[in-house]
Coordinates of C-alpha atoms and ligand atoms in Angstrom, one line a residue:
X7 CA 77.9 136.3 76.3
X8 CA 74.2 137.6 76.6
X9 CA 71.3 134.7 76.1
X10 CA 67.7 135.5 75.4
X11 CA 65.1 133.7 76.5
X12 CA 62.3 135.8 75.7
X13 CA 59.4 137.8 76.3
X14 CA 58.2 137.8 79.8
X15 CA 55.4 139.2 81.6
X16 CA 55.8 137.7 85.0
X17 CA 54.2 139.4 87.4
X18 CA 52.5 142.5 85.3
X19 CA 49.8 144.3 87.4
X20 CA 46.7 146.1 86.4
X21 CA 46.7 148.8 89.4
X22 CA 44.9 152.0 89.0
X23 CA 47.1 154.9 88.9
X24 CA 46.5 156.7 92.9
X25 CA 46.9 152.7 94.1
X26 CA 49.9 152.7 92.3
X27 CA 52.0 156.4 93.7
X28 CA 50.9 154.9 97.1
X29 CA 51.9 151.6 96.8
X30 CA 55.2 152.0 96.6
X31 CA 55.7 149.2 93.7
X32 CA 58.0 149.2 91.5
X33 CA 55.5 147.8 89.4
X34 CA 53.1 150.8 89.1
X35 CA 55.0 153.6 90.2
X36 CA 54.8 155.4 86.5
X37 CA 51.0 154.7 86.3
X38 CA 50.1 158.2 87.3
X39 CA 48.1 160.6 85.7
X40 CA 50.6 163.3 85.3
X41 CA 52.3 160.1 83.7
X42 CA 49.1 159.5 81.7
X43 CA 49.4 163.4 80.7
X44 CA 53.3 163.2 79.7
X45 CA 52.3 160.2 77.7
X46 CA 49.4 161.4 76.7
X47 CA 50.2 161.6 72.8
X48 CA 52.2 158.6 72.5
X49 CA 49.5 156.6 74.3
X50 CA 47.0 158.1 71.6
X51 CA 48.3 155.8 69.0
X52 CA 47.7 151.8 68.9
X53 CA 50.5 151.5 66.5
X54 CA 53.0 148.5 67.5
X55 CA 56.2 150.7 69.3
X56 CA 58.0 147.4 69.4
X57 CA 57.8 145.9 65.9
X58 CA 58.6 142.8 63.8
X59 CA 58.7 139.2 64.6
X60 CA 61.9 138.8 66.7
X61 CA 61.4 137.3 69.8
X62 CA 63.2 139.9 72.2
X63 CA 65.4 139.3 75.4
X64 CA 64.3 140.4 79.2
X65 CA 60.7 142.1 79.5
X66 CA 61.3 140.8 83.1
X67 CA 58.9 141.4 86.0
X68 CA 60.2 144.4 87.6
X69 CA 59.8 145.8 83.8
X70 CA 57.0 147.8 85.2
X71 CA 54.2 146.6 82.8
X72 CA 51.4 148.0 84.4
X73 CA 49.2 147.8 81.7
X74 CA 49.7 144.4 81.2
X75 CA 46.5 142.8 83.0
X76 CA 46.5 139.2 81.3
X77 CA 47.8 136.3 83.4
X78 CA 51.0 136.0 82.8
X79 CA 51.9 133.1 80.1
X80 CA 54.9 132.4 79.6
X81 CA 57.5 134.5 77.1
X82 CA 55.4 136.5 74.9
X83 CA 56.9 136.9 70.9
X84 CA 57.3 140.2 70.0
X85 CA 54.9 140.8 67.8
X86 CA 51.9 140.5 70.3
X87 CA 53.1 143.4 72.2
X88 CA 51.5 146.7 72.2
X89 CA 52.8 150.0 72.2
X90 CA 50.3 150.8 75.6
X91 CA 51.8 147.2 77.2
X92 CA 55.4 148.1 76.4
X93 CA 56.6 151.3 76.2
X94 CA 54.3 153.7 77.6
X95 CA 53.1 152.2 80.4
X96 CA 56.2 150.4 80.4
X97 CA 58.8 152.7 81.9
X98 CA 62.2 152.4 83.7
X99 CA 61.2 152.5 87.7
X100 CA 65.6 152.5 88.2
X101 CA 65.0 155.8 91.4
X102 CA 63.3 152.3 93.1
X103 CA 65.1 149.2 92.2
X104 CA 68.5 149.2 92.9
X105 CA 71.3 148.4 91.4
X106 CA 70.6 147.6 88.4
X107 CA 71.7 143.9 86.8
X108 CA 74.4 145.5 84.8
X109 CA 75.8 147.7 87.5
X110 CA 79.5 146.5 87.7
X111 CA 78.7 143.3 86.3
X112 CA 76.7 142.1 88.8
X113 CA 74.2 139.0 87.6
X114 CA 70.6 139.9 88.0
X115 CA 68.8 138.0 90.5
X116 CA 65.3 136.7 91.1
X117 CA 64.3 139.1 87.8
X118 CA 61.7 136.9 86.3
X119 CA 62.6 134.6 83.4
X120 CA 65.5 136.6 82.1
X121 CA 68.9 134.7 81.7
X122 CA 70.8 137.7 80.8
X123 CA 74.7 137.2 81.7
X124 CA 77.0 140.2 81.6
X125 CA 80.0 140.6 79.4
X126 CA 83.6 140.9 81.2
X127 CA 83.4 144.3 79.7
X128 CA 80.4 145.6 81.4
X129 CA 82.0 145.8 84.8
X130 CA 85.2 147.3 82.8
X131 CA 83.0 149.6 81.3
X132 CA 80.9 150.5 84.6
X133 CA 84.9 150.9 86.5
X134 CA 85.4 153.5 83.8
X135 CA 82.6 155.6 83.4
X136 CA 82.6 155.9 87.6
X137 CA 86.3 157.2 87.3
X138 CA 85.2 159.9 84.5
X139 CA 82.4 161.3 86.6
X140 CA 83.5 165.2 86.9
X141 CA 82.6 166.8 90.9
X142 CA 81.7 170.3 91.7
X143 CA 82.2 171.0 94.8
X144 CA 81.9 167.1 95.9
X145 CA 78.9 166.7 94.1
X146 CA 78.4 164.2 90.6
X147 CA 77.6 167.1 87.7
X148 CA 78.8 165.1 84.1
X149 CA 81.3 162.5 83.0
X150 CA 84.6 163.5 81.5
X151 CA 84.6 163.2 77.4
X152 CA 87.8 161.1 77.7
X153 CA 90.5 160.3 80.4
X154 CA 93.3 159.5 78.0
X155 CA 96.7 159.6 80.2
X156 CA 98.1 159.6 76.6
X157 CA 97.2 162.5 74.4
X158 CA 97.1 166.2 75.2
X159 CA 93.8 166.8 76.9
X160 CA 92.2 170.1 74.4
X161 CA 88.6 170.2 75.1
X162 CA 88.0 165.9 76.3
X163 CA 88.5 167.1 79.8
X164 CA 85.4 168.8 79.2
X165 CA 81.6 167.9 80.6
X166 CA 80.2 167.9 76.8
X167 CA 75.7 168.2 77.0
X168 CA 75.6 165.2 73.8
X169 CA 78.2 163.3 75.3
X170 CA 77.3 163.2 79.1
X171 CA 73.5 161.9 77.5
X172 CA 74.6 157.8 76.7
X173 CA 75.7 158.5 80.2
X174 CA 73.0 160.1 81.6
X175 CA 71.2 157.2 80.0
X176 CA 73.4 154.2 81.5
X177 CA 73.2 156.0 85.0
X178 CA 69.5 156.3 84.9
X179 CA 68.3 153.2 83.7
X180 CA 71.0 151.8 86.5
X181 CA 69.0 153.5 89.2
X182 CA 71.5 156.3 90.0
X183 CA 69.5 159.5 88.8
X184 CA 71.3 161.7 90.8
X185 CA 74.1 163.2 88.4
X186 CA 71.7 163.0 85.6
X187 CA 69.4 166.3 88.1
X188 CA 72.5 167.5 88.6
X189 CA 74.1 168.2 85.6
X190 CA 70.5 169.6 84.2
X191 CA 70.6 171.7 86.9
X192 CA 73.7 172.8 86.3
X193 CA 73.2 173.6 82.5
X194 CA 70.1 175.2 83.0
X195 CA 72.1 177.1 85.5
X196 CA 75.0 178.1 82.4
X197 CA 71.9 178.9 79.8
X198 CA 71.4 182.0 82.3
X199 CA 75.2 183.5 81.6
X200 CA 75.1 185.8 79.5
X201 CA 77.2 184.8 76.0
X202 CA 79.6 186.8 73.8
X203 CA 81.7 186.8 71.3
X204 CA 84.1 189.5 70.5
X205 CA 81.0 192.2 71.2
X206 CA 77.7 189.8 69.9
X207 CA 75.7 188.1 72.4
X208 CA 73.9 185.1 72.3
X209 CA 70.0 184.1 71.8
X210 CA 69.4 183.4 75.7
X211 CA 68.4 179.7 75.1
X212 CA 72.1 178.7 74.0
X213 CA 73.2 175.7 76.2
X214 CA 76.9 175.3 76.3
X215 CA 78.4 172.9 74.3
X216 CA 80.7 171.9 77.0
X217 CA 81.5 173.2 80.6
X218 CA 84.6 172.1 83.1
X219 CA 84.9 172.2 86.3
X220 CA 87.9 174.5 87.6
X221 CA 89.4 173.8 91.3
X222 CA 91.2 177.0 93.1
X223 CA 92.1 177.2 96.6
X224 CA 88.9 179.3 96.5
X225 CA 86.9 176.5 95.7
X226 CA 85.3 174.9 91.9
X227 CA 84.0 177.3 89.5
X228 CA 82.7 176.1 86.3
X229 CA 84.0 177.4 82.5
X230 CA 81.3 176.7 80.2
X231 CA 82.1 176.9 76.5
X232 CA 79.6 178.0 74.0
X233 CA 81.3 178.2 71.2
X234 CA 83.8 181.0 71.8
X235 CA 86.4 178.2 72.4
X236 CA 85.4 175.9 70.2
X237 CA 87.2 175.3 67.3
X238 CA 85.3 177.0 64.6
X239 CA 83.9 179.1 66.9
X240 CA 80.3 177.8 66.2
X241 CA 77.1 177.5 68.8
X242 CA 75.9 174.1 69.3
X243 CA 72.4 173.8 67.9
X244 CA 72.6 170.2 69.7
X245 CA 73.2 171.0 72.7
X246 CA 69.7 172.9 73.5
X247 CA 67.8 169.7 72.3
X248 CA 69.5 167.0 73.7
X249 CA 68.9 169.1 77.1
X250 CA 65.0 168.7 76.9
X251 CA 65.4 165.3 75.9
X252 CA 67.3 164.5 78.8
X253 CA 64.9 165.7 81.0
X254 CA 62.1 163.6 79.8
X255 CA 64.0 160.9 80.0
X256 CA 64.8 161.5 83.5
X257 CA 61.3 162.3 84.0
X258 CA 60.3 159.2 82.4
X259 CA 62.6 157.1 84.1
X260 CA 62.1 158.2 87.3
X261 CA 58.5 159.1 88.3
X262 CA 60.0 162.6 89.2
X263 CA 57.8 165.3 87.6
X264 CA 58.9 168.2 90.0
X265 CA 62.0 168.7 88.1
X266 CA 60.6 169.5 85.2
X267 CA 57.9 171.4 86.5
X268 CA 60.7 173.9 88.3
X269 CA 59.7 176.9 87.4
X270 CA 63.7 177.6 85.8
X271 CA 63.2 174.5 84.0
X272 CA 60.1 175.3 82.5
X273 CA 61.6 178.6 81.3
X274 CA 65.0 176.9 80.2
X275 CA 62.2 175.1 77.8
X276 CA 61.2 178.0 76.8
X277 CA 64.2 179.8 76.1
X278 CA 65.2 176.4 73.9
X279 CA 62.3 177.1 71.9
X280 CA 62.1 180.4 71.1
X281 CA 65.4 180.6 69.5
X282 CA 64.4 177.0 67.0
X283 CA 60.1 178.4 66.4
X284 CA 61.7 181.6 65.9
X285 CA 60.0 183.5 62.6
X286 CA 62.3 184.5 60.7
X287 CA 62.8 184.3 56.3
X288 CA 62.1 180.5 56.4
X289 CA 60.2 178.7 53.5
X290 CA 60.0 175.2 55.4
X291 CA 59.9 174.2 59.1
X292 CA 63.4 173.1 58.6
X293 CA 66.1 174.8 61.2
X294 CA 68.5 176.8 59.3
X295 CA 72.3 175.8 61.1
X296 CA 75.4 176.7 60.2
X297 CA 78.0 174.0 58.8
X298 CA 79.5 172.0 62.2
X299 CA 77.1 172.7 65.1
X300 CA 76.3 169.7 66.4
X301 CA 77.8 166.2 66.7
X302 CA 79.8 166.6 63.8
X303 CA 81.3 169.5 64.9
X304 CA 83.2 170.8 62.4
X305 CA 83.5 172.1 58.3
X306 CA 81.8 168.7 56.8
X307 CA 79.4 170.5 54.4
X308 CA 76.3 170.1 57.0
X309 CA 75.4 173.7 56.7
X310 CA 71.0 174.3 55.8
X311 CA 69.2 171.9 57.0
X312 CA 71.4 169.2 58.0
X313 CA 69.3 165.6 58.9
X314 CA 71.3 165.0 62.0
X315 CA 69.5 168.3 63.4
X316 CA 66.0 168.3 62.2
X317 CA 65.5 164.8 63.6
X318 CA 66.6 165.9 67.0
X319 CA 64.5 169.0 66.3
X320 CA 61.6 166.7 66.2
X321 CA 62.2 164.3 69.3
X322 CA 63.4 167.6 71.0
X323 CA 59.7 169.4 70.5
X324 CA 57.9 166.4 70.7
X325 CA 59.5 165.9 74.5
X326 CA 59.2 170.1 75.3
X327 CA 55.8 169.1 74.0
X328 CA 55.2 166.5 76.8
X329 CA 56.8 168.6 79.8
X330 CA 55.9 172.0 79.0
X331 CA 52.9 173.3 81.2
X332 CA 50.6 176.2 79.9
X333 CA 51.1 178.2 82.7
X334 CA 53.3 181.6 82.2
X335 CA 53.6 181.0 78.2
X336 CA 53.5 177.5 77.6
X337 CA 50.3 177.3 76.2
X338 CA 51.2 179.3 73.2
X339 CA 54.7 177.9 72.5
X340 CA 52.3 173.9 72.9
X341 CA 50.7 175.8 70.7
X342 CA 53.9 176.2 68.0
X343 CA 55.3 173.4 68.5
X344 CA 52.1 171.5 67.0
X345 CA 52.0 173.8 63.5
X346 CA 55.8 173.0 64.1
X347 CA 56.2 169.4 64.5
X348 CA 53.4 169.1 61.1
X349 CA 54.8 170.8 59.2
X350 CA 58.8 169.4 60.2
X351 CA 57.3 165.4 59.1
X352 CA 55.7 166.4 56.1
X353 CA 58.7 168.4 54.7
X354 CA 61.1 165.2 56.2
X355 CA 59.5 162.3 55.3
X356 CA 58.3 163.5 51.7
X357 CA 61.6 165.9 50.9
X358 CA 64.4 163.8 52.9
X359 CA 63.0 160.6 52.1
X360 CA 65.0 158.2 49.5
X361 CA 64.8 154.9 48.7
X362 CA 64.6 153.3 45.1
X363 CA 61.6 154.5 43.9
X364 CA 62.8 158.1 44.4
X365 CA 65.6 157.9 43.5
X366 CA 64.6 157.3 40.3
X367 CA 62.4 159.7 40.1
X368 CA 65.2 162.3 40.7
X369 CA 66.2 160.6 38.9
X370 CA 64.4 161.7 36.2
X371 CA 63.3 165.1 37.2
X372 CA 63.1 167.7 35.2
X373 CA 64.6 171.7 35.8
X374 CA 63.4 175.1 35.4
X375 CA 59.5 174.0 36.8
X376 CA 58.2 177.5 38.0
X377 CA 54.5 177.5 39.7
X378 CA 52.7 174.8 42.6
X379 CA 52.1 172.0 40.7
X380 CA 56.0 171.5 40.4
X381 CA 56.9 168.3 41.2
X382 CA 60.9 169.0 41.4
X383 CA 60.5 171.5 43.7
X384 CA 64.1 172.4 44.8
X385 CA 65.5 172.6 41.3
X386 CA 67.1 169.5 41.7
X387 CA 69.8 169.0 38.5
X388 CA 69.5 165.1 38.0
X389 CA 73.3 165.2 36.9
X390 CA 74.3 166.1 40.7
X391 CA 73.0 162.8 41.9
X392 CA 76.5 161.2 43.0
X393 CA 77.3 157.8 40.8
X394 CA 78.3 156.1 44.0
X395 CA 74.3 156.3 45.4
X396 CA 72.9 154.3 41.8
X397 CA 74.7 151.2 43.7
X398 CA 74.4 152.2 47.2
X399 CA 70.4 152.0 46.9
X400 CA 69.5 148.4 47.8
X401 CA 65.8 147.4 45.9
X402 CA 64.3 146.9 49.9
X403 CA 65.7 149.6 51.9
X404 CA 66.1 153.6 52.1
X405 CA 67.1 156.5 54.3
X406 CA 66.9 159.9 55.2
X407 CA 69.7 161.7 52.9
X408 CA 72.0 164.4 54.4
X409 CA 70.0 167.7 53.8
X410 CA 67.9 169.1 51.7
X411 CA 68.0 173.0 50.0
X412 CA 67.5 174.6 46.3
X413 CA 69.7 173.0 43.8
X414 CA 71.4 170.6 46.7
X415 CA 70.9 167.9 48.1
X416 CA 73.3 165.7 49.9
X417 CA 72.5 162.4 49.5
X418 CA 75.2 161.1 52.3
X419 CA 73.7 159.2 55.1
X420 CA 74.4 159.8 58.8
X421 CA 73.7 157.3 61.3
X422 CA 72.5 159.8 64.0
X423 CA 70.0 161.7 61.8
X424 CA 68.4 158.2 60.7
X425 CA 68.8 157.6 64.2
X426 CA 67.7 159.7 65.8
X427 CA 64.1 159.8 63.4
X428 CA 63.1 156.4 64.2
X429 CA 63.0 157.3 67.8
X430 CA 61.0 160.1 67.5
X431 CA 59.2 159.3 65.0
X432 CA 60.0 161.5 62.7
X433 CA 59.9 158.1 60.2
X434 CA 56.7 156.7 59.5
X435 CA 56.5 152.4 60.2
X436 CA 57.1 152.2 56.9
X437 CA 60.5 154.0 56.2
X438 CA 61.6 152.9 60.3
X439 CA 61.7 149.3 58.7
X440 CA 63.2 150.5 55.5
X441 CA 66.5 152.7 57.8
X442 CA 66.6 148.6 59.5
X443 CA 66.5 146.5 55.9
X444 CA 69.0 149.4 54.7
X445 CA 71.1 148.5 57.6
X446 CA 71.0 144.3 56.9
X447 CA 71.8 145.7 53.0
X448 CA 74.8 148.3 53.2
X449 CA 75.8 146.6 56.4
X450 CA 79.8 146.2 55.0
X451 CA 79.2 150.0 54.3
X452 CA 77.8 151.4 57.0
X453 CA 78.7 148.7 60.3
X454 CA 81.7 146.8 58.5
X455 CA 84.0 145.6 61.7
X456 CA 83.2 148.5 64.3
X457 CA 79.9 150.2 64.5
X458 CA 79.4 152.2 63.3
X459 CA 80.0 154.9 60.7
X460 CA 79.0 158.0 61.6
X461 CA 78.1 159.4 57.7
X462 CA 78.6 157.8 54.1
X463 CA 80.2 157.8 51.9
X464 CA 83.6 159.7 52.3
X465 CA 84.6 162.8 50.6
X466 CA 87.5 162.5 48.7
X467 CA 89.6 164.3 46.9
X468 CA 89.0 167.7 45.6
X469 CA 85.2 167.2 47.2
X470 CA 87.2 167.1 50.6
X471 CA 89.1 170.1 49.4
X472 CA 86.2 172.0 49.3
X473 CA 83.8 170.9 51.5
X474 CA 85.9 170.8 54.4
X475 CA 88.7 173.2 53.5
X476 CA 91.7 170.7 53.2
X477 CA 90.9 169.3 57.0
X478 CA 93.6 166.8 57.8
X479 CA 91.8 165.7 60.9
X480 CA 88.5 165.1 57.8
X481 CA 90.0 162.8 55.8
X482 CA 88.9 160.7 53.7
X483 CA 87.3 157.5 55.8
X484 CA 88.4 159.0 59.4
X485 CA 86.3 161.0 62.4
X486 CA 82.8 162.8 60.8
X487 CA 84.4 162.0 57.2
X488 CA 83.1 158.0 57.2
X489 CA 84.7 157.2 60.4
X490 CA 83.4 154.7 62.7
X491 CA 82.4 155.7 66.3
X492 CA 81.4 153.1 69.0
X493 CA 79.0 155.6 70.8
X494 CA 76.6 155.6 67.9
X495 CA 75.5 151.5 69.0
X496 CA 72.9 152.8 71.7
X497 CA 71.0 154.8 69.3
X498 CA 71.3 152.0 66.2
X499 CA 70.5 149.5 69.5
X500 CA 67.1 151.8 70.3
X501 CA 66.2 152.4 66.9
X502 CA 66.8 148.2 66.5
X503 CA 64.2 147.1 69.5
X504 CA 61.8 149.7 68.1
X505 CA 61.5 148.4 65.0
X506 CA 61.4 144.8 66.5
X507 CA 64.8 143.6 64.6
X508 CA 67.3 143.3 68.1
X509 CA 69.3 140.6 65.9
X510 CA 70.9 143.9 64.4
X511 CA 72.0 145.3 67.4
X512 CA 73.3 142.1 68.6
X513 CA 75.2 141.7 65.5
X514 CA 76.3 144.8 65.9
X515 CA 77.1 144.2 70.0
X516 CA 79.2 141.4 68.8
X517 CA 81.9 143.8 66.8
X518 CA 82.2 145.8 69.5
X519 CA 82.7 143.2 72.4
X520 CA 85.4 141.6 70.3
X521 CA 87.2 144.4 70.2
X522 CA 87.1 148.1 71.9
X523 CA 87.9 147.2 75.1
X524 CA 90.9 145.9 73.8
X525 CA 91.5 149.2 71.8
X526 CA 91.2 150.8 75.5
X527 CA 87.7 152.5 74.6
X528 CA 88.7 154.1 71.5
X529 CA 86.5 157.3 70.4
X530 CA 86.9 156.5 66.4
X531 CA 87.8 154.2 64.1
X532 CA 89.4 154.4 60.2
X533 CA 88.9 152.7 56.9
X534 CA 86.4 151.8 55.4
X535 CA 85.4 148.8 57.1
X536 CA 86.3 151.2 60.6
X537 CA 89.2 148.3 61.1
X538 CA 91.8 150.9 62.2
X539 CA 91.8 153.0 65.7
X540 CA 91.5 156.6 63.8
X541 CA 94.3 158.9 63.5
X542 CA 93.6 161.5 66.5
X543 CA 91.3 158.9 68.7
X544 CA 91.3 159.2 72.1
X545 CA 91.6 155.8 74.4
X546 CA 88.7 155.5 77.3
X547 CA 86.4 157.9 75.7
X548 CA 84.1 158.0 77.8
X549 CA 80.5 157.8 74.9
X550 CA 82.2 154.8 73.7
X551 CA 82.8 153.4 77.3
X552 CA 78.5 154.5 78.2
X553 CA 76.9 153.8 74.7
X554 CA 78.1 150.2 74.8
X555 CA 76.5 149.9 78.4
X556 CA 73.6 151.7 77.1
X557 CA 73.0 149.1 74.5
X558 CA 73.4 146.2 76.6
X559 CA 71.3 147.6 79.3
X560 CA 68.3 148.1 76.1
X561 CA 68.5 144.5 75.3
X562 CA 68.7 143.0 78.1
X563 CA 65.7 145.1 79.7
X564 CA 64.2 146.6 76.8
X565 CA 61.0 149.0 78.5
X566 CA 64.4 151.0 79.3
X567 CA 63.6 152.3 75.7
X568 CA 60.3 154.1 76.6
X569 CA 62.7 156.9 78.3
X570 CA 64.0 158.5 74.7
X571 CA 61.5 156.7 72.4
X572 CA 58.4 158.3 71.1
X573 CA 55.1 156.7 70.1
X574 CA 54.0 157.8 66.8
X575 CA 51.5 160.1 67.4
X576 CA 48.6 160.6 64.2
X577 CA 46.4 162.9 66.1
X578 CA 50.1 165.8 65.4
X579 CA 51.4 164.0 62.2
X580 CA 48.2 164.2 59.7
X581 CA 48.2 162.2 56.5
X582 CA 50.9 163.0 53.9
X583 CA 49.1 165.5 51.2
X584 CA 50.0 165.0 47.4
X585 CA 52.7 167.4 46.0
X586 CA 50.0 170.4 44.7
X587 CA 48.5 170.0 47.8
X588 CA 51.4 171.1 50.2
X589 CA 50.3 175.0 48.7
X590 CA 48.2 176.7 50.8
X591 CA 47.0 180.2 50.4
Ligands
GLC620 C1 84.9 165.6 69.0 C2 83.3 165.5 68.4 C3 81.9 165.8 68.8 C4 82.3 165.7 70.8 C5 83.6 165.2 71.4 C6 83.9 165.2 72.9 O1 85.2 167.1 69.1 O2 83.0 165.7 66.8 O3 80.7 165.4 68.8 O4 81.4 166.3 71.4 O5 84.7 165.3 70.5 O6 84.2 164.0 72.8

């Protein structure tokens, strides 16, 4: 079992930017002028990125505590650590420190006071993750979705963009950025292809959901899927966002700005942004989506403004803001990003947020209100509030609900949207804490025996028939309909670290360690408690494996969090407006 010995600031350095690059010290590599720009937005806040009172493990010497210029005084309580100490300057110098401690189960030697002992599952996971790599002309370009010899492959033999994210993070954290760079470039090339479904051409910026490498006598070729082969024929809205998020993670982790600064990467980002920032008939800053356009990739009633996409949209906009150069039209996008971030954070924080008080407010809503002074802006009929939510809502805690649209609030809880909202600081610090409180208060419902529920609760009976179209894969408490997905563990762990509640992640990891390897790294679990390996769950599902590794590495070295999390930016997120002032003429 892993053992935590407190926050170590050994060997902290205050080397100035210029020195740090030339010194090639793992501790100082990230303190460059360009890096400061990359993180300008994040550093502008003095809020504590890692919050809370727990004592956390292994922020050890080689974690790059460049801005911590105080002398070493032994383990430091987490709550005394400021974001400027930890996340924004504390990056993962993975390209210079090799290999990382979680690599192949090798215990770390000589790394400050951390006594993190790798679990046996860690080496097994690395072995499986390496086996899942996909090569194009002998170069690793991604990881296969699942390597299950017992099931029909369907499209699980492809490299999915969203599935590769935890693999990429694991490789980055382990000081192996090459596969991530190759993947980013490969996906970019695929984006440039013409995308057609029947006679209709998709937007230029659309990134593939997945691609497969086909080997033939003539050599390797790549066949992408932009939704034209996917079940339901839905284009993946999340792929482009994950691509941008990963590009920032790569840049942040390696200190290599040349990739993101390449004209092609800049263009790729602008193309993605031009689809999602396009003006249309929208009255709201959320992104209008088809059902099934994200991790939940089949009909589950998440069309409209699913929180799963809005949270990723927000995080991707913030990442793009840090990476985009003003040249070549970038300046105009930067301005549009700022406006959108402001509007989106106001909208989601105000209208998607549900806690005990807000639930009570909605319960007492009047309907048929007209004009700008309306309280019940979306004309939500209180009778449409499902019974379960009254019992589910604790006195302390809250969450972003699944969807808000005219007269329709989807009160379901979605894991990815809530965790990503924490990582991108779409949630206010109070909302972040409330989301974590909800995890604790509703542990049995949301975590049960296998982390984590993808959504809660399940749709049953007639509602299941109507909403899913009688989908036999999405029956109650299975798959996307209240199933439990081990991959979500890494997002929970990252959210726990950001909010200073690592003990929650540790509890969840213990559950995973009790079963996941024994169950051959199942894709998902079924049942109210997530006790049963899912009906059609694949074994050796790569993102279950990688998600576990990322969680372990994050807990071992919380400085990795900087790759995938951003601090609240007070410059963008102006104070919330009151209800009547949200209308501007
Ligand atoms: C399922 C999941 C989807 C994932 C794919 C490959 O379709 O719903 O999110 O990307 O499998 O693992």
